[in-house]
Short mmCIF file of C-alpha atoms in Angstrom, two decimals:
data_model
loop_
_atom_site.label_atom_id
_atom_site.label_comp_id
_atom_site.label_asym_id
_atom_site.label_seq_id
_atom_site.Cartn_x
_atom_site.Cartn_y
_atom_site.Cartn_z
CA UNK Z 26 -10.81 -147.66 51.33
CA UNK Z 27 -7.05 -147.15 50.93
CA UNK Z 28 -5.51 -146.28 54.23
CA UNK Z 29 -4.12 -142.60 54.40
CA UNK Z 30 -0.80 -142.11 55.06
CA UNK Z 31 0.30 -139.50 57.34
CA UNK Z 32 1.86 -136.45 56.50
CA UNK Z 33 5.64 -136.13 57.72
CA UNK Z 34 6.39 -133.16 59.86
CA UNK Z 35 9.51 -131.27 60.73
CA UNK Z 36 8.23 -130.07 64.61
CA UNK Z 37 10.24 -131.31 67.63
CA UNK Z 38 9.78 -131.28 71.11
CA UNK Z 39 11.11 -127.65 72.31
CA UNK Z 40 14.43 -128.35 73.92
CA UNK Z 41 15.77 -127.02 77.37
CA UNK Z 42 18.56 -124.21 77.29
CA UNK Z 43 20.37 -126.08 80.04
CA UNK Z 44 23.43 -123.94 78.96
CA UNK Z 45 24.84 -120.85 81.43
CA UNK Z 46 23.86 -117.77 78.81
CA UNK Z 47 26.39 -115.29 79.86
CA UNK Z 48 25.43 -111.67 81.36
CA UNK Z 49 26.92 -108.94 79.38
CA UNK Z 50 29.71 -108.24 81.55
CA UNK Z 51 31.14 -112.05 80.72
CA UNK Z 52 30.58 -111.35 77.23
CA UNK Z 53 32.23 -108.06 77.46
CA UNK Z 54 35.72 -110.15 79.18
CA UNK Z 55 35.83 -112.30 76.39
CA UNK Z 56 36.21 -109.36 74.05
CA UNK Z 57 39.62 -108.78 76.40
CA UNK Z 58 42.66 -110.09 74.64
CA UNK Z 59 44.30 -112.05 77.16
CA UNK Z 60 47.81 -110.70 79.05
CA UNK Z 61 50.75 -112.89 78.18
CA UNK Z 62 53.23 -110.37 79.33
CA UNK Z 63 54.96 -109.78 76.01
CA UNK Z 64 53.74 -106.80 74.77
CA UNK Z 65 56.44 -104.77 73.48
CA UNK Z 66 55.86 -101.10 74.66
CA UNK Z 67 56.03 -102.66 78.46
CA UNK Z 68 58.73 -101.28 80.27
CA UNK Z 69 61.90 -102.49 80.20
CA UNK Z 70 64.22 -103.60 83.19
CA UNK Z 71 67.46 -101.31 82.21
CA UNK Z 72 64.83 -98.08 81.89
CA UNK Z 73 64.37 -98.03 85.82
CA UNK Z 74 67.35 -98.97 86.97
CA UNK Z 75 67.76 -102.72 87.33
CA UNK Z 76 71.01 -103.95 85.54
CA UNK Z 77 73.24 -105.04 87.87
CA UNK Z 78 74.11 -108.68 88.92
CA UNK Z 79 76.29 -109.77 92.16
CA UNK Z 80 78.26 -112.51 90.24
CA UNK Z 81 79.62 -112.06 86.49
CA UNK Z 82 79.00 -115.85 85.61
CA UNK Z 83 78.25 -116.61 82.08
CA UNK Z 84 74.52 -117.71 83.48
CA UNK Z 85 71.85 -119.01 81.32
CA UNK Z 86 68.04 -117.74 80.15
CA UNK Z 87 64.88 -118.94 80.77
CA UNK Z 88 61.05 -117.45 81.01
CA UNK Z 89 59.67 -116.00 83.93
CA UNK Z 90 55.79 -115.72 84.07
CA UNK Z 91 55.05 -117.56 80.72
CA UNK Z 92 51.68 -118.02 82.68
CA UNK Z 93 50.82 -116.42 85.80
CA UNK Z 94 50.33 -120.02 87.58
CA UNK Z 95 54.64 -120.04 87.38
CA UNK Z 96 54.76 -117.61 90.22
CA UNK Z 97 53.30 -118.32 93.68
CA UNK Z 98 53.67 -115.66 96.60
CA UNK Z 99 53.05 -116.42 99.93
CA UNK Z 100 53.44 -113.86 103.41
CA UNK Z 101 55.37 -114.63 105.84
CA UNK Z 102 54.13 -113.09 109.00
CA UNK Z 103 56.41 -110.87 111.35
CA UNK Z 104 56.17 -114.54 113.75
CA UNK Z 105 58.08 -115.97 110.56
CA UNK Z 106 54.86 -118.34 109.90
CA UNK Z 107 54.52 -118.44 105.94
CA UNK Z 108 50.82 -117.83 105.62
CA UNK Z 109 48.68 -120.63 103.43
CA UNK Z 110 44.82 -120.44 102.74
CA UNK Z 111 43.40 -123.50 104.61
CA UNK Z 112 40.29 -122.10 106.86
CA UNK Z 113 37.51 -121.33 104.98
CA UNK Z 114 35.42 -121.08 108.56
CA UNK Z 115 33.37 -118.29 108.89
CA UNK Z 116 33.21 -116.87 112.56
CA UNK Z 117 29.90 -116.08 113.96
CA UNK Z 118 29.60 -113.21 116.98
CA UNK Z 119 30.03 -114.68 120.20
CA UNK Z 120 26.16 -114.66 122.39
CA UNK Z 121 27.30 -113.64 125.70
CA UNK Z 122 26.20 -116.21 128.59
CA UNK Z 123 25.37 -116.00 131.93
CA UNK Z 124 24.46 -118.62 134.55
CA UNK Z 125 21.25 -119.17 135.98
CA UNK Z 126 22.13 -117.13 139.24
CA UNK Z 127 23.20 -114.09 136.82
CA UNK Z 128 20.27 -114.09 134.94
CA UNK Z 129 17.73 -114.57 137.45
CA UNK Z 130 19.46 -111.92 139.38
CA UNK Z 131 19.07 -109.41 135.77
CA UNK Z 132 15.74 -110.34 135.72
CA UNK Z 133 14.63 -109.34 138.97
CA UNK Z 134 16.47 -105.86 139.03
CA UNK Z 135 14.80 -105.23 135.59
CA UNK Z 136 11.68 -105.91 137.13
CA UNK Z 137 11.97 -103.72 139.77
CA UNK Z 138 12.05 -100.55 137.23
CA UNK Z 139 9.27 -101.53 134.77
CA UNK Z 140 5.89 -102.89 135.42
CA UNK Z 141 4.73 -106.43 134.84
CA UNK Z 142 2.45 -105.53 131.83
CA UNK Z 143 5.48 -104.43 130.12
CA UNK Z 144 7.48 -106.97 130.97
CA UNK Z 145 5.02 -109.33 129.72
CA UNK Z 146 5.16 -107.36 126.53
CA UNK Z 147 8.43 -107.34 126.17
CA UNK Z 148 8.90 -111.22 126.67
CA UNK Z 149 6.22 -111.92 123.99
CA UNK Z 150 8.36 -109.27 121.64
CA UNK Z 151 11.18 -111.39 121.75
CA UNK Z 152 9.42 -114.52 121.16
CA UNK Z 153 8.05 -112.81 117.85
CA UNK Z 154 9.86 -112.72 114.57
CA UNK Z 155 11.16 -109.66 113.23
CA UNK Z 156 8.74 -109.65 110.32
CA UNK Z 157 5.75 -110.63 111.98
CA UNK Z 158 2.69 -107.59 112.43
CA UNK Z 159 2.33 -108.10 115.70
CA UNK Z 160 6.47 -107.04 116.11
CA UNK Z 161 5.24 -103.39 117.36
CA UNK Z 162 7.74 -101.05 119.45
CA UNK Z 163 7.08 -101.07 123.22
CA UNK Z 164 7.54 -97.65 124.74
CA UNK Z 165 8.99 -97.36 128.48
CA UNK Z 166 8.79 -93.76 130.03
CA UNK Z 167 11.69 -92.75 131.60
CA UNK Z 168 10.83 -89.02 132.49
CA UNK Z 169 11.88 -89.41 136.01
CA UNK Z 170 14.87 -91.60 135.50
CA UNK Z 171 18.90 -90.01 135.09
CA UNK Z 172 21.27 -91.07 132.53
CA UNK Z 173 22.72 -93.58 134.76
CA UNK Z 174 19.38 -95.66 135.42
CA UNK Z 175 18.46 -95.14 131.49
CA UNK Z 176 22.10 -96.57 130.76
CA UNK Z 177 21.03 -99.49 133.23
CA UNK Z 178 18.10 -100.50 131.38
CA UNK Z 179 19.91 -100.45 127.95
CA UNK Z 180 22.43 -102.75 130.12
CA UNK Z 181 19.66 -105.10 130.68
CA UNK Z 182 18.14 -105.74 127.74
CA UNK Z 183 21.47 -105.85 126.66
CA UNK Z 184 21.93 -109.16 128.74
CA UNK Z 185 18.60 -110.36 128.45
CA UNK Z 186 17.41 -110.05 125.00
CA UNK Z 187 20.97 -110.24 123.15
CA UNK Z 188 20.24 -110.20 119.69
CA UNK Z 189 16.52 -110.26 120.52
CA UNK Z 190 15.18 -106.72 121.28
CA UNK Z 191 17.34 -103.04 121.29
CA UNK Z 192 16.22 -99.89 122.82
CA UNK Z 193 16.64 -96.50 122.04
CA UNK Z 194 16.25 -93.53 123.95
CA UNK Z 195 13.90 -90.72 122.70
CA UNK Z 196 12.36 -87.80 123.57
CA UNK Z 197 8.45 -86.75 122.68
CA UNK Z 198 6.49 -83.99 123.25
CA UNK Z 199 2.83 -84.81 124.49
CA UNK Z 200 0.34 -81.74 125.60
CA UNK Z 201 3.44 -79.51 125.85
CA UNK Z 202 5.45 -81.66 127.93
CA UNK Z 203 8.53 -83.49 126.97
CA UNK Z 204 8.27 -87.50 128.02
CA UNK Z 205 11.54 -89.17 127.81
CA UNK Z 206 11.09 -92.62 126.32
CA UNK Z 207 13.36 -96.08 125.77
CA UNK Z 208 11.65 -97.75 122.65
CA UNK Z 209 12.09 -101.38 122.26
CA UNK Z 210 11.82 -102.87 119.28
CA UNK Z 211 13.07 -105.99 116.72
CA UNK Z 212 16.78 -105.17 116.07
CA UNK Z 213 17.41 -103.99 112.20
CA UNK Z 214 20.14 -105.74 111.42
CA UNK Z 215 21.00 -103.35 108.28
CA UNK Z 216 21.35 -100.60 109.98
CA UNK Z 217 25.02 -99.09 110.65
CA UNK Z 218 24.08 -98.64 114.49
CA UNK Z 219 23.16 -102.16 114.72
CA UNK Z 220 26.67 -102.95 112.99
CA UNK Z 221 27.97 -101.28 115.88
CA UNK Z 222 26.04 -102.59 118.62
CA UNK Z 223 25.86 -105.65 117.28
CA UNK Z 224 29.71 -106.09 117.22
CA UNK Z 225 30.53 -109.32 119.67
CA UNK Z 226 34.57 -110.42 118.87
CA UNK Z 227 37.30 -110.51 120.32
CA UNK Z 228 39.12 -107.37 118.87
CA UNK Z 229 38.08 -104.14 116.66
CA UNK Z 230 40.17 -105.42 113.48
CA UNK Z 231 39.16 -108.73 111.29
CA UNK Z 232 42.24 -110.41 109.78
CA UNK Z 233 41.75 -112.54 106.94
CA UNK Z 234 43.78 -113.81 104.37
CA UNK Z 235 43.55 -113.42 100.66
CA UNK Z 236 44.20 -115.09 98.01
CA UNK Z 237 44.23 -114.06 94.59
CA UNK Z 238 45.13 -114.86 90.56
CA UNK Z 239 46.46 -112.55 88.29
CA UNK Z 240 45.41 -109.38 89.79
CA UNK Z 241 47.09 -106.78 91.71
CA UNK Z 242 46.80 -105.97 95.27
CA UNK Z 243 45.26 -102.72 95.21
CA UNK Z 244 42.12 -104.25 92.56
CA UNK Z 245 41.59 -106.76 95.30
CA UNK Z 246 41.21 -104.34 97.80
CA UNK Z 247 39.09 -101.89 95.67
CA UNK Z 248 37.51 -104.60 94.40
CA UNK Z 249 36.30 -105.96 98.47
CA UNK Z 250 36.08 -102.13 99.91
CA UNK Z 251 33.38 -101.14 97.03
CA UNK Z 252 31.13 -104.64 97.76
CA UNK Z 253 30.91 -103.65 101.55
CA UNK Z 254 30.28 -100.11 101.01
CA UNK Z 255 34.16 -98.43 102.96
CA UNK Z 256 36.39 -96.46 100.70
CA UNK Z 257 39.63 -98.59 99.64
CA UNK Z 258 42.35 -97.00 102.02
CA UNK Z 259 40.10 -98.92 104.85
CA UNK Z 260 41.28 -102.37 103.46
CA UNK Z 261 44.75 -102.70 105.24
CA UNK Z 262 47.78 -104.93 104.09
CA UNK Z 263 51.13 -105.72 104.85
CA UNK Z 264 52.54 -105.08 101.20
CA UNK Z 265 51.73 -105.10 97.57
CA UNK Z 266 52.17 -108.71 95.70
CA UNK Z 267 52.83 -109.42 92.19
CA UNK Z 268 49.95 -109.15 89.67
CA UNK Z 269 50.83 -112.44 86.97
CA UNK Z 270 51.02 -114.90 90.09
CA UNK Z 271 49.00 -116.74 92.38
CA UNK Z 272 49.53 -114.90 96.10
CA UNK Z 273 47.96 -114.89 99.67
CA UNK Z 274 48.57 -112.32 102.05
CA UNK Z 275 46.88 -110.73 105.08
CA UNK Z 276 44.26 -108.12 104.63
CA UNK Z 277 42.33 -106.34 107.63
CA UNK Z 278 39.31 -103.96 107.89
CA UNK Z 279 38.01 -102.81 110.91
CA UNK Z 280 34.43 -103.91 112.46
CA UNK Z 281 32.54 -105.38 109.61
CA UNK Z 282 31.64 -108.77 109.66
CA UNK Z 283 32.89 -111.75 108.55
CA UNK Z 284 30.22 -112.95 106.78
CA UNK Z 285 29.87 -109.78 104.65
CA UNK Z 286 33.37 -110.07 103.76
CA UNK Z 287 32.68 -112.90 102.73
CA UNK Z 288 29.99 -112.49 100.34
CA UNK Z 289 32.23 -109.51 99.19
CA UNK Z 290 35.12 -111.58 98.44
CA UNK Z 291 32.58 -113.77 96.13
CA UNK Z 292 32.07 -111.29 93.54
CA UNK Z 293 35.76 -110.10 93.63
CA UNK Z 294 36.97 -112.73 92.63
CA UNK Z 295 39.40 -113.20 95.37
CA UNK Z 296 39.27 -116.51 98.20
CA UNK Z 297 39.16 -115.32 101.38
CA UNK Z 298 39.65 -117.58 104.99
CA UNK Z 299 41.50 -118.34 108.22
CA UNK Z 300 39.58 -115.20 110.28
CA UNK Z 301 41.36 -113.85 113.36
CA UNK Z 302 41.18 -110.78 115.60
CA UNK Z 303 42.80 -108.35 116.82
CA UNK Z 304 42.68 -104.39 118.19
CA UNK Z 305 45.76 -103.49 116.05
CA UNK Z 306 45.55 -102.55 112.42
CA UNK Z 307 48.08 -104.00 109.68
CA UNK Z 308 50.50 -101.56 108.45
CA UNK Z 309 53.01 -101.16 104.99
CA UNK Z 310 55.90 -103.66 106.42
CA UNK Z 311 54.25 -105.74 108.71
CA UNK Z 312 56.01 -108.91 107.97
CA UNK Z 313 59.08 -110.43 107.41
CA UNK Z 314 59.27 -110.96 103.70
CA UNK Z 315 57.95 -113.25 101.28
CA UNK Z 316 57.99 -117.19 99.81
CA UNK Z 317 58.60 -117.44 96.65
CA UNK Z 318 57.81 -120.42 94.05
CA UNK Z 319 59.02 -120.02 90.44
CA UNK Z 320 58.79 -122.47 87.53
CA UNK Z 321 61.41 -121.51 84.91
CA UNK Z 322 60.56 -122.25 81.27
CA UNK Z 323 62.40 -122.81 77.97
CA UNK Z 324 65.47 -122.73 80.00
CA UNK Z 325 68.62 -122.98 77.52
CA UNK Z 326 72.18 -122.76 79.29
CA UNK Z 327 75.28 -125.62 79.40
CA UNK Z 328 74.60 -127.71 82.72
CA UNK Z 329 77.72 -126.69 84.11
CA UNK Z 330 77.33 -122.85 83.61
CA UNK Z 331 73.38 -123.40 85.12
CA UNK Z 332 75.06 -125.11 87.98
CA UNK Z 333 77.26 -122.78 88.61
CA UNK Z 334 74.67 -119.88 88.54
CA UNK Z 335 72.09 -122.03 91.31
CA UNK Z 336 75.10 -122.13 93.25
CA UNK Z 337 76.14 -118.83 93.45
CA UNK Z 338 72.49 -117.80 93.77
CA UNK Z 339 72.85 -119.94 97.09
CA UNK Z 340 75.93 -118.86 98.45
CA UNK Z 341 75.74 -114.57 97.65
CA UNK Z 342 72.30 -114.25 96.95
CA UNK Z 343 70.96 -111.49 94.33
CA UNK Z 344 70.24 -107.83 94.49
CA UNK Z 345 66.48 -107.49 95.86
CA UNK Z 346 65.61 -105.01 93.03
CA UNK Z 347 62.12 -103.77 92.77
CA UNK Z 348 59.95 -105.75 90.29
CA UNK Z 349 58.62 -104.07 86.89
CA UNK Z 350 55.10 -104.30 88.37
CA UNK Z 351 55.82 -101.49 90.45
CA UNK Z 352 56.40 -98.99 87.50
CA UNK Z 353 53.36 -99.82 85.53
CA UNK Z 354 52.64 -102.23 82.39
CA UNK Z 355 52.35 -98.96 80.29
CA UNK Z 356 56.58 -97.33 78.70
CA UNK Z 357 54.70 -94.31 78.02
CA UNK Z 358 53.58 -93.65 80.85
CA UNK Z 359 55.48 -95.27 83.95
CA UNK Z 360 53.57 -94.91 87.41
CA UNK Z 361 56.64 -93.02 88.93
CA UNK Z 362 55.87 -90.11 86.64
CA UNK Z 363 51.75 -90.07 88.00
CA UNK Z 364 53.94 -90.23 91.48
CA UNK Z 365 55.62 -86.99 90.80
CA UNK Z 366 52.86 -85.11 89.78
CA UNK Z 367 50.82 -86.24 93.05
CA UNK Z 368 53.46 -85.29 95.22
CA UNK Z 369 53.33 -82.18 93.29
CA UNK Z 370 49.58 -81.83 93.97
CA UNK Z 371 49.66 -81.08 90.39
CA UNK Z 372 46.01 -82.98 89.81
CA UNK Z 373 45.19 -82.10 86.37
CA UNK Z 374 48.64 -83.59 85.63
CA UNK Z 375 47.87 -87.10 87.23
CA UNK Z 376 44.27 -86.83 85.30
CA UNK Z 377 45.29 -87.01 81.92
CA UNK Z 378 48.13 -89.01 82.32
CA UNK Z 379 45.68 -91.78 83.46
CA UNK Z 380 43.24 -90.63 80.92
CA UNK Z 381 45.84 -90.24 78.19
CA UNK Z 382 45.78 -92.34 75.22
CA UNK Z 383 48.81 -94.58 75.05
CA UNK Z 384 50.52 -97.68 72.27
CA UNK Z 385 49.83 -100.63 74.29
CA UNK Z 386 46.13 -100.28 75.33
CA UNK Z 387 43.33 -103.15 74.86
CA UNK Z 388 41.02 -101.85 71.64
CA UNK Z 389 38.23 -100.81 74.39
CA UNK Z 390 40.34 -99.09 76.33
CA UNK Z 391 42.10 -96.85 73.45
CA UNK Z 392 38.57 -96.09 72.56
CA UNK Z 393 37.90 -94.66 75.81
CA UNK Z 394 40.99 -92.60 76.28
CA UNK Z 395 40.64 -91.34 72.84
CA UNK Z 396 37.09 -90.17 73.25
CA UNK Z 397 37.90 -88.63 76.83
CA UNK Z 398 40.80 -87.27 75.30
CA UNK Z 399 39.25 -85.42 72.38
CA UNK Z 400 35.66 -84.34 73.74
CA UNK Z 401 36.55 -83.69 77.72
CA UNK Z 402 33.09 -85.47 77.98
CA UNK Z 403 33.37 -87.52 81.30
CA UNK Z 404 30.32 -89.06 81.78
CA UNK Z 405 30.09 -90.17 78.05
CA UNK Z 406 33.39 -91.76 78.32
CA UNK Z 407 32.25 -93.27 81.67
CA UNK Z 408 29.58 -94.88 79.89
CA UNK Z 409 31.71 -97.04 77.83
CA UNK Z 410 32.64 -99.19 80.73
CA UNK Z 411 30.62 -102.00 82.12
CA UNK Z 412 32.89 -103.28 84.97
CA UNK Z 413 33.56 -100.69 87.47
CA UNK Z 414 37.16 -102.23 89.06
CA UNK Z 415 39.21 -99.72 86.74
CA UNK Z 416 40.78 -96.61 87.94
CA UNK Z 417 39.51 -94.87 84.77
CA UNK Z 418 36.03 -95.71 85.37
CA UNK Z 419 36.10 -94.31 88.72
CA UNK Z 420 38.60 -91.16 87.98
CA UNK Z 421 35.42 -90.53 85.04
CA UNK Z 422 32.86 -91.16 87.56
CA UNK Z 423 34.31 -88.45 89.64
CA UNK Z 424 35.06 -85.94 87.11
CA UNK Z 425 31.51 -86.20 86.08
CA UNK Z 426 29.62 -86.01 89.28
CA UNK Z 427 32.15 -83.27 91.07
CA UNK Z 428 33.01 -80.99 87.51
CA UNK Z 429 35.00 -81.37 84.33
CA UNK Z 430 38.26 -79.41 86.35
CA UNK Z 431 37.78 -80.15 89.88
CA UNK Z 432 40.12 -83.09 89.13
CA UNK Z 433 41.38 -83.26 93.45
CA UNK Z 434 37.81 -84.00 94.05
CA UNK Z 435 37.70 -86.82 90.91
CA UNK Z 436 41.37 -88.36 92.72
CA UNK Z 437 39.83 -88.59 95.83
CA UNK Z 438 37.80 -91.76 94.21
CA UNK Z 439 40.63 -93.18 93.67
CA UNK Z 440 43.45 -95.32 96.24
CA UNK Z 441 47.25 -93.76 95.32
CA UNK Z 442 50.14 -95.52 96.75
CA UNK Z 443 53.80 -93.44 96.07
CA UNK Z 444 55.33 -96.99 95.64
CA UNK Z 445 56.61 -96.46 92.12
CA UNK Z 446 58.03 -92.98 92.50
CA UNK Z 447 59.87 -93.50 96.14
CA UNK Z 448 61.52 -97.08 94.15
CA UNK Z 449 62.50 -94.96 91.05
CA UNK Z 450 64.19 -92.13 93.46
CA UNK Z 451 66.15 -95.63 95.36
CA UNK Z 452 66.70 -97.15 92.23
CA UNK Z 453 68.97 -94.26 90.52
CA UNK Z 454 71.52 -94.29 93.04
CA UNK Z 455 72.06 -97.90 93.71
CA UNK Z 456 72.16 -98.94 90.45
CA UNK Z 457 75.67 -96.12 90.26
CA UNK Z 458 76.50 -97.86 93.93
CA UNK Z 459 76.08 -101.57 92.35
CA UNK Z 460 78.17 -100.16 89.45
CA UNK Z 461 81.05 -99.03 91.16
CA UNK Z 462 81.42 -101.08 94.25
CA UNK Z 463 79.52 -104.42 94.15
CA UNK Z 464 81.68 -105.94 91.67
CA UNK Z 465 84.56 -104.63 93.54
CA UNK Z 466 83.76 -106.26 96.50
CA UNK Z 467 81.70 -109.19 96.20
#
């Protein structure tokens, strides 16, 4: 009998999607056009102000920022130390110690007030996890006891149970009488009175520094402040940095812990390190200036004229002017004109012209202004958005939770800094002061 042959067949073993499969919010950035800084409705240096130079050499051209990787920005710290990312340590609360003298000495006083049942109970409590059944609350009546000998006890568990066991003082009602109890229980380490009580460094502010790529100051800070659950204007810094560079600067937010910064910083997309403490908050101006590291490209000039330029740079300097980040990426509709209005308190003003359509927006973003900007339907236009870093997103948010017109209420979401406005106001004078002395006299 002829042997059969077998039939061929097109089936495969199933193959493995080893491959990341992006979430919709990385497919949504890819839609982004990326920023080279060349769009031509930007503003433009001579429409705020800066056209002055200190020397009137023939100079040369070049291209600042072809990439954002060209500009590095580093603090320098009112001690004059230029400040560099390298401590990614993560500081852990400090247990507080005692000797054996201390602590037998705790144990004995704390003895003296409760009985040795519930002391026995309470050392078994601590022993337990915080998940385990058996974790109940132990209730010790204090009825007869002032504030002072309550405080005491709080004291000692305090020192004896650290992180182990808290206490809280409450007050029950039981056949008509009022029994005032401590209950001691597993701490709850989510809870925003444990943050407190829980606090063990050395100083009521964490400083950290930040670094960051291609975004601006304030995003970083939203970005951290709405991860931890604090409104932005709790994220202190010293100053704003550029947007198209790669900076580090100090940041500091009072009592919240390391770690959780941490984790924040993760889905900010910001590095964060080199932890410190202190009791005094950073403030606008807290440092002594900036480092600067700039690659020029396409640089076309005759040697001796560039020459000539680096060494004048060296020996008068330049005029400090304020950069173009400051007034906005948008010539329609420079930040120092939203300034105005705010200082104004004219709020529908500063609503619409963030919500206003303008020439240079990304397609997505055009789509949203335009539909805000036609239907006054906030929480549609909200909608569009998928990330929730941009000012418009929250400004919408607001409008639609607080009311179409109670646009104060909608701003309040937001973090406003007068920067642009108060450099536009110094910018119109000196540039008629660099006019008609600096050439005079330098």
């Amino acid at each position: 009998m002829p042997q059969r042959k077998k039939a061929k067949t097109s089936w495969r073993p199933k193959q493995m999607h080893t491959k990341h499969r992006p979430g919709p919010e990385e497919e949504w950035r890819k839609r982004l056009p990326k920023n080279d800084g060349s769009n031509k409705n930007s503003l433009r240096e001579d429409q705020v102000g800066i056209t002055e130079y200190v020397s009137r050499g023939a100079g040369f051209t070049g291209v600042v920022k072809s990439r954002f990787s060209d500009f590095h920005v580093n603090e320098i710290d009112l001690d004059g130390k230029v400040l560099q990312l390298n401590d990614l340590t993560v500081p852990k609360p400090a247990e507080p110690t005692l000797d054996e003298e201390e602590l037998a000495a705790a144990r004995q006083k704390f003895r003296e007030i409760i009985t040795d049942d519930t002391w026995n109970k309470m050392s078994t409590l601590a022993a337990l996890g915080a998940k385990d059944p058996a974790a109940q609350p132990i209730d010790i009546i204090v009825t007869a006891l002032d504030k002072t000998e309550r405080g005491q006890i709080h004291d000692m568990l305090k020192t004896l149970y650290s992180s182990k066991l808290v206490g809280s003082t409450v007050t029950e009602v039981k056949d008509s009488t009022e029994e005032r109890i401590i209950r001691v229980m597993k701490p709850k380490y989510n809870s925003s009175s444990e943050k407190r009580t829980r606090w063990n460094f050395p100083g009521e502010y964490v400083h950290f520094l930040v670094y960051k790529e291609n975004m601006e100051t304030s995003e970083a800070a939203s970005r951290l402040a709405s991860r931890i659950g604090i409104h932005p204007s709790n994220v202190n810094y010293c100053g704003t940095k550029d947007k198209r560079a790669k900076t580090t600067q100090k940041f500091c937010i009072k009592r919240r812990l390391p770690s959780q910064i941490v984790t924040a910083a993760q889905k900010s997309y910001v590095r964060i390190g080199n932890f410190t403490f202190s009791n005094n908050v950073l403030k606008l101006g807290d440092l002594k200036g900036n480092r600067f590291k700039i690659v020029l490209r396409h640089v076309n000039g005759d040697e001796v004229e560039i020459q000539q330029a680096l060494e004048n740079l060296r020996d008068k300097g330049f005029i400090n002017y304020f950069g173009l980040q400051r007034f906005g990426n948008h010539a329609d509709i420079p930040t120092y004109e939203i300034g105005v209005a705010l200082l104004k308190a004219d709020y529908k003003t500063v609503a619409e012209l963030i919500l206003k359509p303008r020439s240079n927006d990304l397609p997505f973003m055009a789509e949203v202004r335009k539909k805000w900007w036609k239907e006054r339907n906030s929480a549609a236009a909200a909608a569009m958005f998928i990330p929730n870093e941009f000012i418009e997103k929250k400004l919408l948010d607001g409008l639609a939770k607080y009311g179409e017109n109670d646009y104060a209420a909608a701003l309040r979401k937001i973090l406003f800094r007068y920067h642009a406005t108060c450099s536009c106001f110094t910018l119109t004078p000196f540039k008629v002061l660099c006019s008609t002395v600096l050439h005079r006299d330098v």
